[in-house]
C-alpha cells in the first residue's frame, strides 16, 4: 500500500466518523427528542409539589416517556454511538448543575411565597433548557454548513 492510499483511507474514515457524528447529533437535537426530554424534566420536578402518594405516582408517566424515548431511539436512530467517558462525565456534570439550579430556584420561589415553587422552577428550567438546546442545534447547523 502506498502512503497516498493509506492517507486517502484515513481521510475517508475521518469523513465517515464526522458524518456519523453529525447524524447522531441531528437526531439527538430533533424537536421531538428535545420536547419529550423537557416534558420528563418538568414532570419530575413538578412532582415535588404533590402530596404523597401522588408525587411518586406522577413519576410513572415520566418513566413511561423515557422508556418510549429509548424504544424509539433504538428503532429509528440513523446512527447509534457508544457512550464515552467524556460524554458520561459531561452528562453527570450537567445533571448535577441542573439539580443545583432546581434547588436554588425552588428555594427562591418558596421564599417568595409562590404556592407551587417546584412546578415553577421545573417549568423555568424546562423552558430554558429547550431554548439552550435549540440555540446549540442552530449553532451546530451553521457550523456544519
mmCIF file of N, CA and C in Angstrom:
data_model
loop_
_atom_site.group_PDB
_atom_site.id
_atom_site.type_symbol
_atom_site.label_atom_id
_atom_site.label_comp_id
_atom_site.label_asym_id
_atom_site.label_seq_id
_atom_site.Cartn_x
_atom_site.Cartn_y
_atom_site.Cartn_z
ATOM 1 N N UNK A 1 0.854 -1.176 0.000
ATOM 2 C CA UNK A 1 0.000 0.000 0.000
ATOM 3 C C UNK A 1 0.896 1.235 0.000
ATOM 4 N N UNK A 2 0.571 2.165 -0.839
ATOM 5 C CA UNK A 2 1.339 3.398 -0.939
ATOM 6 C C UNK A 2 0.897 4.363 0.161
ATOM 7 N N UNK A 3 1.765 5.276 0.544
ATOM 8 C CA UNK A 3 1.391 6.254 1.571
ATOM 9 C C UNK A 3 0.160 7.093 1.178
ATOM 10 N N UNK A 4 0.037 7.371 -0.114
ATOM 11 C CA UNK A 4 -1.115 8.152 -0.561
ATOM 12 C C UNK A 4 -2.418 7.368 -0.359
ATOM 13 N N UNK A 5 -2.359 6.062 -0.596
ATOM 14 C CA UNK A 5 -3.531 5.214 -0.403
ATOM 15 C C UNK A 5 -3.922 5.139 1.072
ATOM 16 N N UNK A 6 -2.896 5.008 1.912
ATOM 17 C CA UNK A 6 -3.156 4.959 3.350
ATOM 18 C C UNK A 6 -3.766 6.270 3.838
ATOM 19 N N UNK A 7 -3.240 7.397 3.357
ATOM 20 C CA UNK A 7 -3.769 8.698 3.751
ATOM 21 C C UNK A 7 -5.206 8.871 3.257
ATOM 22 N N UNK A 8 -5.474 8.419 2.041
ATOM 23 C CA UNK A 8 -6.839 8.504 1.500
ATOM 24 C C UNK A 8 -7.797 7.667 2.334
ATOM 25 N N UNK A 9 -7.364 6.484 2.761
ATOM 26 C CA UNK A 9 -8.206 5.629 3.591
ATOM 27 C C UNK A 9 -8.464 6.281 4.949
ATOM 28 N N UNK A 10 -7.435 6.880 5.550
ATOM 29 C CA UNK A 10 -7.609 7.573 6.832
ATOM 30 C C UNK A 10 -8.537 8.776 6.692
ATOM 31 N N UNK A 11 -8.399 9.501 5.592
ATOM 32 C CA UNK A 11 -9.289 10.642 5.349
ATOM 33 C C UNK A 11 -10.736 10.191 5.196
ATOM 34 N N UNK A 12 -10.924 9.059 4.523
ATOM 35 C CA UNK A 12 -12.279 8.524 4.360
ATOM 36 C C UNK A 12 -12.876 8.104 5.697
ATOM 37 N N UNK A 13 -12.063 7.480 6.544
ATOM 38 C CA UNK A 13 -12.532 7.075 7.875
ATOM 39 C C UNK A 13 -12.914 8.306 8.688
ATOM 40 N N UNK A 14 -12.090 9.343 8.626
ATOM 41 C CA UNK A 14 -12.394 10.566 9.369
ATOM 42 C C UNK A 14 -13.670 11.227 8.837
ATOM 43 N N UNK A 15 -13.849 11.243 7.523
ATOM 44 C CA UNK A 15 -15.056 11.811 6.926
ATOM 45 C C UNK A 15 -16.292 11.047 7.381
ATOM 46 N N UNK A 16 -16.217 9.719 7.370
ATOM 47 C CA UNK A 16 -17.373 8.899 7.781
ATOM 48 C C UNK A 16 -17.658 9.074 9.268
ATOM 49 N N UNK A 17 -16.618 9.235 10.073
ATOM 50 C CA UNK A 17 -16.811 9.463 11.505
ATOM 51 C C UNK A 17 -17.530 10.785 11.741
ATOM 52 N N UNK A 18 -17.110 11.834 11.058
ATOM 53 C CA UNK A 18 -17.769 13.132 11.187
ATOM 54 C C UNK A 18 -19.201 13.078 10.671
ATOM 55 N N UNK A 19 -19.414 12.345 9.600
ATOM 56 C CA UNK A 19 -20.761 12.181 9.049
ATOM 57 C C UNK A 19 -21.663 11.469 10.063
ATOM 58 N N UNK A 20 -21.153 10.429 10.698
ATOM 59 C CA UNK A 20 -21.921 9.698 11.716
ATOM 60 C C UNK A 20 -22.221 10.581 12.914
ATOM 61 N N UNK A 21 -21.225 11.341 13.348
ATOM 62 C CA UNK A 21 -21.417 12.230 14.496
ATOM 63 C C UNK A 21 -22.475 13.289 14.176
ATOM 64 N N UNK A 22 -22.466 13.799 12.963
ATOM 65 C CA UNK A 22 -23.466 14.783 12.555
ATOM 66 C C UNK A 22 -24.868 14.210 12.576
ATOM 67 N N UNK A 23 -25.036 12.984 12.074
ATOM 68 C CA UNK A 23 -26.353 12.336 12.094
ATOM 69 C C UNK A 23 -26.800 12.049 13.526
ATOM 70 N N UNK A 24 -25.868 11.637 14.369
ATOM 71 C CA UNK A 24 -26.167 11.355 15.770
ATOM 72 C C UNK A 24 -26.675 12.618 16.465
ATOM 73 N N UNK A 25 -25.992 13.737 16.250
ATOM 74 C CA UNK A 25 -26.402 14.993 16.860
ATOM 75 C C UNK A 25 -27.699 15.517 16.254
ATOM 76 N N UNK A 26 -27.885 15.340 14.965
ATOM 77 C CA UNK A 26 -29.110 15.799 14.305
ATOM 78 C C UNK A 26 -30.326 15.086 14.900
ATOM 79 N N UNK A 27 -30.192 13.786 15.143
ATOM 80 C CA UNK A 27 -31.306 13.044 15.730
ATOM 81 C C UNK A 27 -31.488 13.426 17.201
ATOM 82 N N UNK A 28 -30.397 13.525 17.945
ATOM 83 C CA UNK A 28 -30.476 13.851 19.369
ATOM 84 C C UNK A 28 -31.036 15.230 19.643
ATOM 85 N N UNK A 29 -30.799 16.170 18.724
ATOM 86 C CA UNK A 29 -31.310 17.528 18.878
ATOM 87 C C UNK A 29 -32.585 17.761 18.063
ATOM 88 N N UNK A 30 -33.254 16.701 17.655
ATOM 89 C CA UNK A 30 -34.512 16.873 16.925
ATOM 90 C C UNK A 30 -35.572 17.421 17.881
ATOM 91 N N UNK A 31 -36.539 18.102 17.308
ATOM 92 C CA UNK A 31 -37.569 18.742 18.143
ATOM 93 C C UNK A 31 -38.315 17.738 19.010
ATOM 94 N N UNK A 32 -38.628 16.581 18.458
ATOM 95 C CA UNK A 32 -39.339 15.562 19.228
ATOM 96 C C UNK A 32 -38.552 15.092 20.439
ATOM 97 N N UNK A 33 -37.277 14.811 20.234
ATOM 98 C CA UNK A 33 -36.436 14.363 21.344
ATOM 99 C C UNK A 33 -36.320 15.450 22.417
ATOM 100 N N UNK A 34 -36.136 16.692 21.984
ATOM 101 C CA UNK A 34 -35.988 17.783 22.942
ATOM 102 C C UNK A 34 -37.272 18.040 23.724
ATOM 103 N N UNK A 35 -38.416 17.984 23.056
ATOM 104 C CA UNK A 35 -39.685 18.225 23.741
ATOM 105 C C UNK A 35 -40.005 17.134 24.754
ATOM 106 N N UNK A 36 -39.753 15.884 24.393
ATOM 107 C CA UNK A 36 -40.002 14.784 25.333
ATOM 108 C C UNK A 36 -39.063 14.909 26.539
ATOM 109 N N UNK A 37 -37.817 15.248 26.303
ATOM 110 C CA UNK A 37 -36.868 15.414 27.410
ATOM 111 C C UNK A 37 -37.300 16.547 28.333
ATOM 112 N N UNK A 38 -37.752 17.659 27.765
ATOM 113 C CA UNK A 38 -38.219 18.780 28.581
ATOM 114 C C UNK A 38 -39.464 18.400 29.377
ATOM 115 N N UNK A 39 -40.343 17.640 28.771
ATOM 116 C CA UNK A 39 -41.560 17.204 29.469
ATOM 117 C C UNK A 39 -41.219 16.270 30.634
ATOM 118 N N UNK A 40 -40.297 15.358 30.427
ATOM 119 C CA UNK A 40 -39.870 14.453 31.504
ATOM 120 C C UNK A 40 -39.248 15.265 32.642
ATOM 121 N N UNK A 41 -38.425 16.235 32.297
ATOM 122 C CA UNK A 41 -37.802 17.084 33.312
ATOM 123 C C UNK A 41 -38.863 17.838 34.101
ATOM 124 N N UNK A 42 -39.827 18.422 33.396
ATOM 125 C CA UNK A 42 -40.881 19.175 34.072
ATOM 126 C C UNK A 42 -41.709 18.286 34.990
ATOM 127 N N UNK A 43 -42.131 17.133 34.493
ATOM 128 C CA UNK A 43 -42.947 16.224 35.311
ATOM 129 C C UNK A 43 -42.180 15.796 36.555
ATOM 130 N N UNK A 44 -40.910 15.483 36.387
ATOM 131 C CA UNK A 44 -40.105 15.026 37.522
ATOM 132 C C UNK A 44 -39.973 16.105 38.589
ATOM 133 N N UNK A 45 -39.700 17.327 38.174
ATOM 134 C CA UNK A 45 -39.531 18.402 39.149
ATOM 135 C C UNK A 45 -40.864 18.853 39.745
ATOM 136 N N UNK A 46 -41.912 18.886 38.938
ATOM 137 C CA UNK A 46 -43.217 19.326 39.433
ATOM 138 C C UNK A 46 -43.813 18.328 40.423
ATOM 139 N N UNK A 47 -43.387 17.088 40.361
ATOM 140 C CA UNK A 47 -43.948 16.070 41.254
ATOM 141 C C UNK A 47 -43.635 16.349 42.722
ATOM 142 N N UNK A 48 -42.645 17.176 42.999
ATOM 143 C CA UNK A 48 -42.309 17.505 44.386
ATOM 144 C C UNK A 48 -43.416 18.298 45.072
ATOM 145 N N UNK A 49 -44.253 18.986 44.310
ATOM 146 C CA UNK A 49 -45.312 19.804 44.897
ATOM 147 C C UNK A 49 -46.554 19.006 45.259
ATOM 148 N N UNK A 50 -46.650 17.784 44.784
ATOM 149 C CA UNK A 50 -47.834 16.970 45.062
ATOM 150 C C UNK A 50 -47.655 16.189 46.359
ATOM 151 N N UNK A 51 -48.755 15.979 47.101
ATOM 152 C CA UNK A 51 -48.652 15.196 48.341
ATOM 153 C C UNK A 51 -48.448 13.716 48.024
ATOM 154 N N UNK A 52 -47.934 13.003 48.999
ATOM 155 C CA UNK A 52 -47.771 11.549 48.832
ATOM 156 C C UNK A 52 -49.148 10.913 48.818
ATOM 157 N N UNK A 53 -49.417 9.932 48.078
ATOM 158 C CA UNK A 53 -48.581 9.157 47.146
ATOM 159 C C UNK A 53 -48.599 9.723 45.732
ATOM 160 N N UNK A 54 -49.276 10.859 45.511
ATOM 161 C CA UNK A 54 -49.420 11.373 44.151
ATOM 162 C C UNK A 54 -48.100 11.854 43.563
ATOM 163 N N UNK A 55 -47.232 12.381 44.392
ATOM 164 C CA UNK A 55 -45.934 12.837 43.897
ATOM 165 C C UNK A 55 -45.141 11.719 43.249
ATOM 166 N N UNK A 56 -45.183 10.545 43.867
ATOM 167 C CA UNK A 56 -44.494 9.395 43.275
ATOM 168 C C UNK A 56 -45.244 8.798 42.107
ATOM 169 N N UNK A 57 -46.570 8.850 42.174
ATOM 170 C CA UNK A 57 -47.380 8.273 41.099
ATOM 171 C C UNK A 57 -47.227 9.054 39.801
ATOM 172 N N UNK A 58 -46.967 10.343 39.899
ATOM 173 C CA UNK A 58 -46.792 11.163 38.700
ATOM 174 C C UNK A 58 -45.510 10.780 37.967
ATOM 175 N N UNK A 59 -44.596 10.159 38.661
ATOM 176 C CA UNK A 59 -43.339 9.763 38.012
ATOM 177 C C UNK A 59 -43.529 8.593 37.045
ATOM 178 N N UNK A 60 -44.618 7.833 37.185
ATOM 179 C CA UNK A 60 -44.861 6.724 36.252
ATOM 180 C C UNK A 60 -44.991 7.204 34.799
ATOM 181 N N UNK A 61 -45.750 8.278 34.528
ATOM 182 C CA UNK A 61 -45.771 8.768 33.146
ATOM 183 C C UNK A 61 -44.403 9.243 32.664
ATOM 184 N N UNK A 62 -43.610 9.828 33.569
ATOM 185 C CA UNK A 62 -42.261 10.265 33.175
ATOM 186 C C UNK A 62 -41.401 9.067 32.798
ATOM 187 N N UNK A 63 -41.488 8.007 33.573
ATOM 188 C CA UNK A 63 -40.728 6.792 33.256
ATOM 189 C C UNK A 63 -41.236 6.174 31.951
ATOM 190 N N UNK A 64 -42.552 6.196 31.750
ATOM 191 C CA UNK A 64 -43.111 5.666 30.501
ATOM 192 C C UNK A 64 -42.611 6.473 29.299
ATOM 193 N N UNK A 65 -42.527 7.789 29.453
ATOM 194 C CA UNK A 65 -41.993 8.622 28.375
ATOM 195 C C UNK A 65 -40.527 8.300 28.098
ATOM 196 N N UNK A 66 -39.749 8.095 29.152
ATOM 197 C CA UNK A 66 -38.335 7.744 28.966
ATOM 198 C C UNK A 66 -38.173 6.402 28.263
ATOM 199 N N UNK A 67 -38.987 5.425 28.652
ATOM 200 C CA UNK A 67 -38.923 4.108 28.009
ATOM 201 C C UNK A 67 -39.340 4.226 26.546
ATOM 202 N N UNK A 68 -40.388 4.999 26.285
ATOM 203 C CA UNK A 68 -40.825 5.208 24.900
ATOM 204 C C UNK A 68 -39.733 5.896 24.090
ATOM 205 N N UNK A 69 -39.081 6.882 24.692
ATOM 206 C CA UNK A 69 -37.996 7.585 24.007
ATOM 207 C C UNK A 69 -36.845 6.629 23.694
ATOM 208 N N UNK A 70 -36.532 5.735 24.610
ATOM 209 C CA UNK A 70 -35.472 4.756 24.383
ATOM 210 C C UNK A 70 -35.841 3.791 23.266
ATOM 211 N N UNK A 71 -37.074 3.289 23.275
ATOM 212 C CA UNK A 71 -37.519 2.361 22.232
ATOM 213 C C UNK A 71 -37.485 3.032 20.865
ATOM 214 N N UNK A 72 -37.970 4.265 20.798
ATOM 215 C CA UNK A 72 -37.945 4.993 19.529
ATOM 216 C C UNK A 72 -36.508 5.211 19.073
ATOM 217 N N UNK A 73 -35.628 5.547 20.001
ATOM 218 C CA UNK A 73 -34.216 5.737 19.659
ATOM 219 C C UNK A 73 -33.626 4.443 19.097
ATOM 220 N N UNK A 74 -33.894 3.337 19.750
ATOM 221 C CA UNK A 74 -33.323 2.063 19.299
ATOM 222 C C UNK A 74 -33.874 1.630 17.945
ATOM 223 N N UNK A 75 -35.085 2.041 17.610
ATOM 224 C CA UNK A 75 -35.689 1.626 16.340
ATOM 225 C C UNK A 75 -35.430 2.614 15.206
ATOM 226 N N UNK A 76 -35.343 3.900 15.514
ATOM 227 C CA UNK A 76 -35.329 4.896 14.442
ATOM 228 C C UNK A 76 -34.041 5.689 14.299
ATOM 229 N N UNK A 77 -33.178 5.667 15.265
ATOM 230 C CA UNK A 77 -31.967 6.484 15.171
ATOM 231 C C UNK A 77 -31.105 6.006 14.005
ATOM 232 N N UNK A 78 -30.691 6.933 13.142
ATOM 233 C CA UNK A 78 -29.883 6.523 11.996
ATOM 234 C C UNK A 78 -28.494 6.035 12.395
ATOM 235 N N UNK A 79 -27.999 6.531 13.516
ATOM 236 C CA UNK A 79 -26.664 6.160 13.985
ATOM 237 C C UNK A 79 -26.725 6.009 15.501
ATOM 238 N N UNK A 80 -26.121 4.960 16.015
ATOM 239 C CA UNK A 80 -26.005 4.778 17.460
ATOM 240 C C UNK A 80 -24.532 4.795 17.819
ATOM 241 N N UNK A 81 -24.178 5.676 18.716
ATOM 242 C CA UNK A 81 -22.785 5.778 19.142
ATOM 243 C C UNK A 81 -22.697 5.360 20.610
ATOM 244 N N UNK A 82 -21.632 4.674 20.977
ATOM 245 C CA UNK A 82 -21.486 4.276 22.383
ATOM 246 C C UNK A 82 -21.209 5.499 23.258
ATOM 247 N N UNK A 83 -21.612 5.399 24.507
ATOM 248 C CA UNK A 83 -21.387 6.479 25.463
ATOM 249 C C UNK A 83 -19.938 6.424 25.923
ATOM 250 N N UNK A 84 -19.185 7.444 25.597
ATOM 251 C CA UNK A 84 -17.789 7.514 26.009
ATOM 252 C C UNK A 84 -17.664 8.114 27.398
ATOM 253 N N UNK A 85 -16.479 8.025 27.951
ATOM 254 C CA UNK A 85 -16.263 8.532 29.313
ATOM 255 C C UNK A 85 -16.415 10.051 29.361
ATOM 256 N N UNK A 86 -15.982 10.751 28.318
ATOM 257 C CA UNK A 86 -16.117 12.204 28.295
ATOM 258 C C UNK A 86 -17.590 12.609 28.272
ATOM 259 N N UNK A 87 -18.374 11.959 27.433
ATOM 260 C CA UNK A 87 -19.808 12.261 27.348
ATOM 261 C C UNK A 87 -20.508 11.916 28.657
ATOM 262 N N UNK A 88 -20.113 10.812 29.290
ATOM 263 C CA UNK A 88 -20.717 10.423 30.565
ATOM 264 C C UNK A 88 -20.405 11.458 31.649
ATOM 265 N N UNK A 89 -19.167 11.940 31.697
ATOM 266 C CA UNK A 89 -18.802 12.955 32.684
ATOM 267 C C UNK A 89 -19.535 14.270 32.424
ATOM 268 N N UNK A 90 -19.631 14.661 31.165
ATOM 269 C CA UNK A 90 -20.360 15.893 30.848
ATOM 270 C C UNK A 90 -21.838 15.764 31.205
ATOM 271 N N UNK A 91 -22.422 14.604 30.953
ATOM 272 C CA UNK A 91 -23.825 14.377 31.299
ATOM 273 C C UNK A 91 -24.037 14.418 32.804
ATOM 274 N N UNK A 92 -23.142 13.792 33.542
ATOM 275 C CA UNK A 92 -23.247 13.806 35.002
ATOM 276 C C UNK A 92 -23.088 15.223 35.548
ATOM 277 N N UNK A 93 -22.158 15.982 34.992
ATOM 278 C CA UNK A 93 -21.963 17.365 35.437
ATOM 279 C C UNK A 93 -23.182 18.218 35.098
ATOM 280 N N UNK A 94 -23.753 18.029 33.911
ATOM 281 C CA UNK A 94 -24.946 18.781 33.528
ATOM 282 C C UNK A 94 -26.117 18.414 34.434
ATOM 283 N N UNK A 95 -26.264 17.140 34.755
ATOM 284 C CA UNK A 95 -27.327 16.710 35.658
ATOM 285 C C UNK A 95 -27.175 17.303 37.045
ATOM 286 N N UNK A 96 -25.942 17.304 37.564
ATOM 287 C CA UNK A 96 -25.694 17.885 38.881
ATOM 288 C C UNK A 96 -25.975 19.388 38.871
ATOM 289 N N UNK A 97 -25.571 20.071 37.809
ATOM 290 C CA UNK A 97 -25.840 21.505 37.705
ATOM 291 C C UNK A 97 -27.342 21.768 37.613
ATOM 292 N N UNK A 98 -28.054 20.916 36.894
ATOM 293 C CA UNK A 98 -29.500 21.064 36.754
ATOM 294 C C UNK A 98 -30.199 20.894 38.096
ATOM 295 N N UNK A 99 -29.801 19.909 38.857
ATOM 296 C CA UNK A 99 -30.401 19.693 40.181
ATOM 297 C C UNK A 99 -30.045 20.862 41.107
ATOM 298 N N UNK A 100 -28.816 21.360 41.025
ATOM 299 C CA UNK A 100 -28.427 22.520 41.827
ATOM 300 C C UNK A 100 -29.247 23.755 41.474
ATOM 301 N N UNK A 101 -29.422 24.003 40.184
ATOM 302 C CA UNK A 101 -30.248 25.134 39.752
ATOM 303 C C UNK A 101 -31.692 24.964 40.201
ATOM 304 N N UNK A 102 -32.196 23.748 40.104
ATOM 305 C CA UNK A 102 -33.561 23.478 40.545
ATOM 306 C C UNK A 102 -33.715 23.778 42.033
ATOM 307 N N UNK A 103 -32.761 23.362 42.820
ATOM 308 C CA UNK A 103 -32.811 23.605 44.261
ATOM 309 C C UNK A 103 -32.797 25.095 44.565
ATOM 310 N N UNK A 104 -31.908 25.817 43.914
ATOM 311 C CA UNK A 104 -31.813 27.266 44.142
ATOM 312 C C UNK A 104 -33.105 27.964 43.707
ATOM 313 N N UNK A 105 -33.595 27.629 42.520
ATOM 314 C CA UNK A 105 -34.821 28.273 42.023
ATOM 315 C C UNK A 105 -36.042 27.938 42.877
ATOM 316 N N UNK A 106 -36.177 26.670 43.259
ATOM 317 C CA UNK A 106 -37.349 26.299 44.060
ATOM 318 C C UNK A 106 -37.275 26.906 45.460
ATOM 319 N N UNK A 107 -36.073 27.002 46.036
ATOM 320 C CA UNK A 107 -35.935 27.658 47.343
ATOM 321 C C UNK A 107 -36.264 29.145 47.247
ATOM 322 N N UNK A 108 -35.821 29.791 46.165
ATOM 323 C CA UNK A 108 -36.125 31.216 45.976
ATOM 324 C C UNK A 108 -37.623 31.417 45.767
ATOM 325 N N UNK A 109 -38.250 30.547 44.997
ATOM 326 C CA UNK A 109 -39.692 30.661 44.770
ATOM 327 C C UNK A 109 -40.474 30.418 46.060
ATOM 328 N N UNK A 110 -39.998 29.472 46.851
ATOM 329 C CA UNK A 110 -40.667 29.189 48.129
ATOM 330 C C UNK A 110 -40.519 30.370 49.082
ATOM 331 N N UNK A 111 -39.327 30.987 49.097
ATOM 332 C CA UNK A 111 -39.106 32.157 49.953
ATOM 333 C C UNK A 111 -39.968 33.336 49.506
ATOM 334 N N UNK A 112 -40.259 33.399 48.204
ATOM 335 C CA UNK A 112 -41.099 34.485 47.679
ATOM 336 C C UNK A 112 -42.583 34.217 47.910
ATOM 337 N N UNK A 113 -42.928 33.037 48.418
ATOM 338 C CA UNK A 113 -44.313 32.732 48.727
ATOM 339 C C UNK A 113 -45.101 32.145 47.574
ATOM 340 N N UNK A 114 -44.425 31.636 46.563
ATOM 341 C CA UNK A 114 -45.113 31.015 45.431
ATOM 342 C C UNK A 114 -45.764 29.720 45.928
ATOM 343 N N UNK A 115 -47.042 29.480 45.611
ATOM 344 C CA UNK A 115 -47.729 28.298 46.135
ATOM 345 C C UNK A 115 -47.183 26.965 45.605
ATOM 346 N N UNK A 116 -46.655 26.931 44.386
ATOM 347 C CA UNK A 116 -46.103 25.692 43.813
ATOM 348 C C UNK A 116 -44.671 25.969 43.319
ATOM 349 N N UNK A 117 -43.734 26.101 44.247
ATOM 350 C CA UNK A 117 -42.382 26.523 43.849
ATOM 351 C C UNK A 117 -41.655 25.512 42.963
ATOM 352 N N UNK A 118 -41.860 24.233 43.205
ATOM 353 C CA UNK A 118 -41.148 23.233 42.414
ATOM 354 C C UNK A 118 -41.671 23.182 40.976
ATOM 355 N N UNK A 119 -42.973 23.379 40.817
ATOM 356 C CA UNK A 119 -43.564 23.398 39.477
ATOM 357 C C UNK A 119 -43.044 24.594 38.684
ATOM 358 N N UNK A 120 -42.983 25.744 39.327
ATOM 359 C CA UNK A 120 -42.471 26.947 38.661
ATOM 360 C C UNK A 120 -41.002 26.760 38.299
ATOM 361 N N UNK A 121 -40.209 26.244 39.228
ATOM 362 C CA UNK A 121 -38.785 26.026 38.953
ATOM 363 C C UNK A 121 -38.605 25.003 37.834
ATOM 364 N N UNK A 122 -39.407 23.942 37.841
ATOM 365 C CA UNK A 122 -39.333 22.938 36.776
ATOM 366 C C UNK A 122 -39.711 23.509 35.426
ATOM 367 N N UNK A 123 -40.744 24.362 35.396
ATOM 368 C CA UNK A 123 -41.160 24.985 34.139
ATOM 369 C C UNK A 123 -40.081 25.921 33.606
ATOM 370 N N UNK A 124 -39.487 26.693 34.493
ATOM 371 C CA UNK A 124 -38.423 27.617 34.074
ATOM 372 C C UNK A 124 -37.228 26.841 33.530
ATOM 373 N N UNK A 125 -36.804 25.810 34.237
ATOM 374 C CA UNK A 125 -35.650 25.031 33.780
ATOM 375 C C UNK A 125 -35.941 24.293 32.485
ATOM 376 N N UNK A 126 -37.149 23.787 32.326
ATOM 377 C CA UNK A 126 -37.507 23.105 31.076
ATOM 378 C C UNK A 126 -37.498 24.079 29.905
ATOM 379 N N UNK A 127 -38.075 25.252 30.107
ATOM 380 C CA UNK A 127 -38.126 26.258 29.038
ATOM 381 C C UNK A 127 -36.721 26.749 28.687
ATOM 382 N N UNK A 128 -35.924 27.032 29.693
ATOM 383 C CA UNK A 128 -34.552 27.493 29.436
ATOM 384 C C UNK A 128 -33.741 26.389 28.768
ATOM 385 N N UNK A 129 -33.928 25.157 29.219
ATOM 386 C CA UNK A 129 -33.223 24.031 28.594
ATOM 387 C C UNK A 129 -33.585 23.879 27.131
ATOM 388 N N UNK A 130 -34.859 24.033 26.799
ATOM 389 C CA UNK A 130 -35.274 23.972 25.392
ATOM 390 C C UNK A 130 -34.648 25.098 24.581
ATOM 391 N N UNK A 131 -34.661 26.302 25.127
ATOM 392 C CA UNK A 131 -34.064 27.427 24.410
ATOM 393 C C UNK A 131 -32.576 27.215 24.167
ATOM 394 N N UNK A 132 -31.871 26.751 25.183
ATOM 395 C CA UNK A 132 -30.430 26.496 25.036
ATOM 396 C C UNK A 132 -30.186 25.386 24.017
ATOM 397 N N UNK A 133 -30.965 24.326 24.086
ATOM 398 C CA UNK A 133 -30.778 23.208 23.149
ATOM 399 C C UNK A 133 -31.053 23.644 21.716
ATOM 400 N N UNK A 134 -32.098 24.456 21.508
ATOM 401 C CA UNK A 134 -32.384 24.946 20.159
ATOM 402 C C UNK A 134 -31.257 25.849 19.656
ATOM 403 N N UNK A 135 -30.710 26.662 20.543
ATOM 404 C CA UNK A 135 -29.588 27.524 20.139
ATOM 405 C C UNK A 135 -28.357 26.695 19.796
ATOM 406 N N UNK A 136 -28.075 25.675 20.593
ATOM 407 C CA UNK A 136 -26.937 24.798 20.311
ATOM 408 C C UNK A 136 -27.152 24.101 18.979
ATOM 409 N N UNK A 137 -28.370 23.626 18.748
ATOM 410 C CA UNK A 137 -28.685 22.947 17.493
ATOM 411 C C UNK A 137 -28.473 23.875 16.304
ATOM 412 N N UNK A 138 -28.950 25.104 16.408
ATOM 413 C CA UNK A 138 -28.782 26.054 15.306
ATOM 414 C C UNK A 138 -27.311 26.399 15.112
ATOM 415 N N UNK A 139 -26.569 26.513 16.200
ATOM 416 C CA UNK A 139 -25.132 26.783 16.087
ATOM 417 C C UNK A 139 -24.395 25.657 15.407
ATOM 418 N N UNK A 140 -24.782 24.418 15.706
ATOM 419 C CA UNK A 140 -24.155 23.260 15.067
ATOM 420 C C UNK A 140 -24.518 23.191 13.596
ATOM 421 N N UNK A 141 -25.745 23.589 13.255
ATOM 422 C CA UNK A 141 -26.148 23.593 11.851
ATOM 423 C C UNK A 141 -25.350 24.627 11.066
ATOM 424 N N UNK A 142 -25.199 25.813 11.643
ATOM 425 C CA UNK A 142 -24.446 26.849 10.950
ATOM 426 C C UNK A 142 -22.968 26.491 10.854
ATOM 427 N N UNK A 143 -22.458 25.872 11.912
ATOM 428 C CA UNK A 143 -21.042 25.497 11.916
ATOM 429 C C UNK A 143 -20.748 24.370 10.954
ATOM 430 N N UNK A 144 -21.742 23.484 10.713
ATOM 431 C CA UNK A 144 -21.535 22.343 9.836
ATOM 432 C C UNK A 144 -21.720 22.666 8.366
ATOM 433 N N UNK A 145 -22.289 23.856 8.055
ATOM 434 C CA UNK A 145 -22.541 24.195 6.657
ATOM 435 C C UNK A 145 -21.340 24.812 6.010
#
